[in-house]
Amino acid sequence: MSFSLHEKEDTIIALATPQGVGAIAVIRLSGKDAIRITNEVFKGKDLEKQDSHTIHFGTIRDGERIIDEVLVSLFIAPKSFTKENVVEISTHGSSYIVNQVIKLLIRHGARPAKPGEFTQRAFLNGQFDLAQAEAVADLIHSDSEASHQAAISQMRGGFSGEISKLRAELIHFASMIELELDFTEEDVEFASRDDLRILVEKLLRVIEQLIASFDLGNVIKNGVPTVIAGKPNAGKSTLLNALLNEEKAIVSDIAGTTRDFIEDEINIGGVIFRFIDTAGLRETTDTIEAIGVSRTQEKMKTASLILYLFDLGDTDMVEINRDINKLENLGVPFLKVANKIDKANPQFINDLKEKHPDTIFISAAQKEHLDLLKNRILELVNLDKFKTGNTIVTNIRHYDSLVKTRQSLLDVLTGLDNHITNDFLAMDIRRSLHYLGEITGEITTDDLLANIFSKFCIGK
């Protein structure tokens, strides 16, 4: 999705609120002719004579036919989201009215906006950098306190500021080394190699921290895939229903009732967890259930957290130890959850506490100790780093650019160790600057912009 120079001069229009019937709908226009085009169909004050950031009541008319009574909000360039003239028309939320108004404004010179075109214009006009533009989409799709906080921080320039600072420090040395290339015959050194090494090592430490933060950032943005695993009839479906406070899974006394996966989301402490209730962990002769058990193994390998659930009244210590050994070999964090404490032998509970003191004892059916379970689940996500205000990487594109930057900086250090010539050293530094610049949009291509903004909704 690239735009010609002519398209960038167009006035664009789209519905800014969700499709469907509602109390009101907001239609947005942006472009140098946005106010003029709206004024041609608006009966009320002369909009071209009004101040920015004002709201005006009137009617939208097609000739003499009144389509709707509306409120028109004016944002005159450069004091708008796109830094162009922007008009927002609040109509009644009828899809018929919305379509009539949009078609009318298109006839008067507006063009339907492409996905993300309003935000792309804001970026191209210098309202914010590319990382901040991407955060706009993340903010719209945020569905938890943590994802909202991460998107707000990035949109307000927290991550961009960190990257710009790194890039500015490297640019200084790059310019000094480039200058040395102009004085090769004089054998002068404008950039101290020792100082360059100190700087690169400092940048690498920061970049390593940012790269390492992506695991947490990905969890914050996309949720934590959490598998509930255990023998059939251990109470996995009951636990899922208890956590969700609704009946999502079939609950039965017949072992193996859950033949495939039941997945839903729950917000714990501001983080979204994607709970997956699976088929059991036993050997089975039932063909359909066997497929479910096999898929359970695959799900567990890709999970970020496993809740190992077992029935205190139907599991012995040998089975528990065997299952725990299997889970430890997977290398995925897991919690030991003992279910049905209301029906358990007190001596077995004491033995289990002694052998596995980190076991969480619950009754899913009676909803006992579920708060304790939720707290332990949340502890494993380790949000402390996020809550202290550290910069967190949540975008896979940024992560990829940081990994490439790290490799280029490592190449700079290797070059310094091997005393390579300035032209090769400058090449490695320029490559590092290129990858950092891709994050904030200082280095862009039409294909990159098309890929980013095509994922936005129309009207944003």
Coordinates of C-alpha atoms in Angstrom, one line a residue, residues 176-379:
M176 CA 34.3 11.3 12.8
I177 CA 35.4 8.0 11.0
E178 CA 33.9 9.2 7.8
L179 CA 35.9 12.4 8.2
E180 CA 39.1 10.3 8.6
L181 CA 38.4 8.7 5.2
D182 CA 38.9 12.2 3.6
F183 CA 42.3 12.5 5.3
T184 CA 43.8 9.0 4.6
E185 CA 47.1 10.4 3.4
E186 CA 47.6 12.5 6.5
D187 CA 47.1 9.5 8.9
V188 CA 45.0 11.5 11.4
E189 CA 42.6 10.0 14.0
F190 CA 39.5 12.0 14.8
A191 CA 37.7 9.2 16.5
S192 CA 39.5 7.4 19.3
R193 CA 39.3 3.6 18.8
D194 CA 39.3 3.1 22.6
D195 CA 36.4 5.5 23.0
L196 CA 34.5 3.8 20.1
R197 CA 35.0 0.4 21.8
I198 CA 33.6 1.8 25.1
L199 CA 30.6 3.3 23.3
V200 CA 29.8 0.1 21.3
E201 CA 30.0 -2.0 24.4
K202 CA 27.7 0.4 26.2
L203 CA 25.2 0.3 23.3
L204 CA 25.4 -3.5 23.2
R205 CA 24.4 -3.7 26.9
V206 CA 21.4 -1.5 26.4
I207 CA 20.4 -3.4 23.2
E208 CA 20.8 -6.7 25.0
Q209 CA 18.4 -5.5 27.7
L210 CA 15.9 -4.4 25.0
I211 CA 16.1 -7.7 23.2
A212 CA 15.7 -9.6 26.4
S213 CA 12.6 -7.6 27.3
F214 CA 10.8 -8.9 24.2
D215 CA 9.7 -12.1 25.9
L216 CA 7.8 -10.1 28.5
G217 CA 6.6 -7.6 25.9
N218 CA 5.2 -10.3 23.7
V219 CA 3.4 -11.7 26.7
I220 CA 2.0 -8.3 27.6
K221 CA 0.8 -7.6 24.0
N222 CA -0.5 -11.1 23.0
G223 CA -1.3 -12.8 26.3
V224 CA 0.3 -15.8 28.0
P225 CA -0.5 -19.2 26.4
T226 CA -1.3 -21.4 29.5
V227 CA -2.0 -25.1 29.2
I228 CA -4.0 -26.9 31.9
A229 CA -2.7 -30.5 31.7
G230 CA -3.3 -33.6 33.8
K231 CA -5.0 -36.9 33.8
P232 CA -8.6 -37.1 32.4
N233 CA -11.1 -36.2 35.0
A234 CA -8.6 -34.4 37.2
G235 CA -10.9 -31.4 37.1
K236 CA -9.3 -29.4 34.2
S237 CA -12.6 -28.3 32.7
T238 CA -14.0 -27.5 36.2
L239 CA -10.9 -25.4 36.9
L240 CA -11.2 -23.6 33.6
N241 CA -14.9 -22.8 34.2
A242 CA -14.1 -21.6 37.7
L243 CA -11.4 -19.3 36.5
L244 CA -13.7 -17.9 33.8
N245 CA -16.8 -17.9 36.0
E246 CA -18.8 -19.5 33.2
E247 CA -19.4 -22.9 31.7
K248 CA -17.1 -23.2 28.7
A249 CA -16.1 -26.8 29.0
I250 CA -18.2 -30.0 29.4
V251 CA -17.9 -31.2 33.0
S252 CA -18.5 -35.0 33.4
D253 CA -17.5 -37.9 35.7
I254 CA -16.5 -39.8 32.5
A255 CA -12.7 -39.7 32.0
G256 CA -11.7 -38.2 28.7
T257 CA -14.7 -36.0 28.2
T258 CA -12.5 -33.2 26.8
R259 CA -11.5 -34.7 23.4
D260 CA -9.8 -31.6 22.0
F261 CA -8.9 -28.0 23.2
I262 CA -11.1 -25.4 24.8
E263 CA -9.4 -22.0 24.9
D264 CA -10.5 -18.8 26.5
E265 CA -8.9 -15.7 28.0
I266 CA -8.8 -14.3 31.5
N267 CA -7.4 -11.1 32.9
I268 CA -5.2 -11.7 36.0
G269 CA -3.6 -8.6 37.5
G270 CA -3.8 -6.7 34.2
V271 CA -2.2 -9.5 32.1
I272 CA -4.2 -11.6 29.6
F273 CA -3.7 -15.3 30.0
R274 CA -4.9 -17.6 27.2
F275 CA -6.0 -20.7 29.1
I276 CA -6.1 -24.0 27.1
D277 CA -8.0 -26.9 28.6
T278 CA -6.6 -30.0 26.9
A279 CA -7.3 -33.7 26.7
G280 CA -5.7 -35.9 29.3
L281 CA -2.1 -37.0 29.8
R282 CA -2.7 -40.8 29.9
E283 CA -2.2 -43.7 27.6
T284 CA -5.5 -44.5 25.9
T285 CA -6.9 -47.0 23.4
D286 CA -9.7 -44.6 22.3
T287 CA -8.6 -43.4 18.9
I288 CA -10.2 -40.0 19.1
E289 CA -9.0 -39.3 22.6
A290 CA -5.5 -40.6 21.6
I291 CA -5.3 -37.8 19.0
G292 CA -6.3 -35.3 21.7
V293 CA -3.6 -36.6 24.1
S294 CA -1.0 -36.3 21.3
R295 CA -2.1 -32.7 20.6
T296 CA -1.8 -32.0 24.3
Q297 CA 1.9 -32.9 24.2
E298 CA 2.4 -30.4 21.3
K299 CA 0.4 -27.7 23.0
M300 CA 2.5 -28.1 26.1
K301 CA 5.8 -27.6 24.2
T302 CA 4.7 -24.3 22.8
A303 CA 3.1 -23.0 26.1
S304 CA 4.6 -20.2 28.2
L305 CA 3.1 -21.8 31.4
I306 CA 1.7 -25.2 32.3
L307 CA -0.7 -25.8 35.2
Y308 CA -0.1 -29.5 36.1
L309 CA -3.4 -30.5 37.7
F310 CA -4.0 -33.7 39.5
D311 CA -6.8 -35.3 41.6
L312 CA -5.7 -35.8 45.2
G313 CA -8.2 -38.7 45.5
D314 CA -7.2 -40.5 42.4
T315 CA -3.4 -40.0 42.0
D316 CA -0.5 -41.6 44.0
M317 CA 3.0 -40.2 44.6
V318 CA 4.5 -42.4 42.0
E319 CA 2.3 -40.9 39.3
I320 CA 2.9 -37.4 40.5
N321 CA 6.7 -37.8 40.5
R322 CA 6.6 -39.4 37.0
D323 CA 4.5 -36.5 35.5
I324 CA 6.7 -33.9 37.2
N325 CA 9.8 -35.5 35.7
K326 CA 8.2 -35.3 32.2
L327 CA 7.3 -31.7 32.7
E328 CA 10.8 -30.8 33.9
N329 CA 12.2 -32.3 30.7
L330 CA 10.0 -30.0 28.6
G331 CA 11.7 -26.9 30.0
V332 CA 8.4 -24.9 30.2
P333 CA 7.6 -23.2 33.6
F334 CA 4.9 -25.1 35.4
L335 CA 2.9 -25.0 38.6
K336 CA 1.8 -28.1 40.6
V337 CA -1.9 -27.8 41.4
A338 CA -3.5 -30.4 43.6
N339 CA -7.3 -30.5 43.1
K340 CA -10.2 -31.7 45.2
I341 CA -8.7 -31.0 48.7
D342 CA -12.2 -31.3 50.0
K343 CA -12.1 -35.1 49.2
A344 CA -8.5 -35.8 49.9
N345 CA -6.8 -37.9 52.6
P346 CA -5.2 -35.6 55.1
Q347 CA -2.1 -37.8 55.4
F348 CA -1.5 -37.8 51.7
I349 CA -1.8 -34.0 51.7
N350 CA 0.9 -33.8 54.4
D351 CA 3.2 -36.2 52.5
L352 CA 2.7 -34.1 49.3
K353 CA 3.6 -30.9 51.2
E354 CA 6.8 -32.5 52.5
K355 CA 7.8 -33.9 49.1
H356 CA 6.6 -31.0 46.9
P357 CA 6.3 -27.9 49.2
D358 CA 5.5 -25.6 46.2
T359 CA 2.3 -27.5 45.4
I360 CA -0.9 -25.3 45.4
F361 CA -3.9 -27.0 47.0
I362 CA -7.3 -26.1 45.6
S363 CA -10.9 -27.2 45.1
A364 CA -12.0 -26.1 41.6
A365 CA -15.5 -27.3 42.2
Q366 CA -15.8 -25.3 45.5
K367 CA -13.6 -22.5 44.2
E368 CA -11.3 -22.7 47.1
H369 CA -7.8 -21.1 47.0
L370 CA -8.3 -19.9 43.4
D371 CA -6.9 -16.4 44.4
L372 CA -3.7 -18.1 45.7
L373 CA -3.4 -19.9 42.3
K374 CA -3.9 -16.7 40.4
N375 CA -1.2 -14.9 42.4
R376 CA 1.2 -17.7 41.8
I377 CA 0.4 -17.7 38.1
L378 CA 1.1 -13.9 38.0
E379 CA 4.4 -14.3 39.8

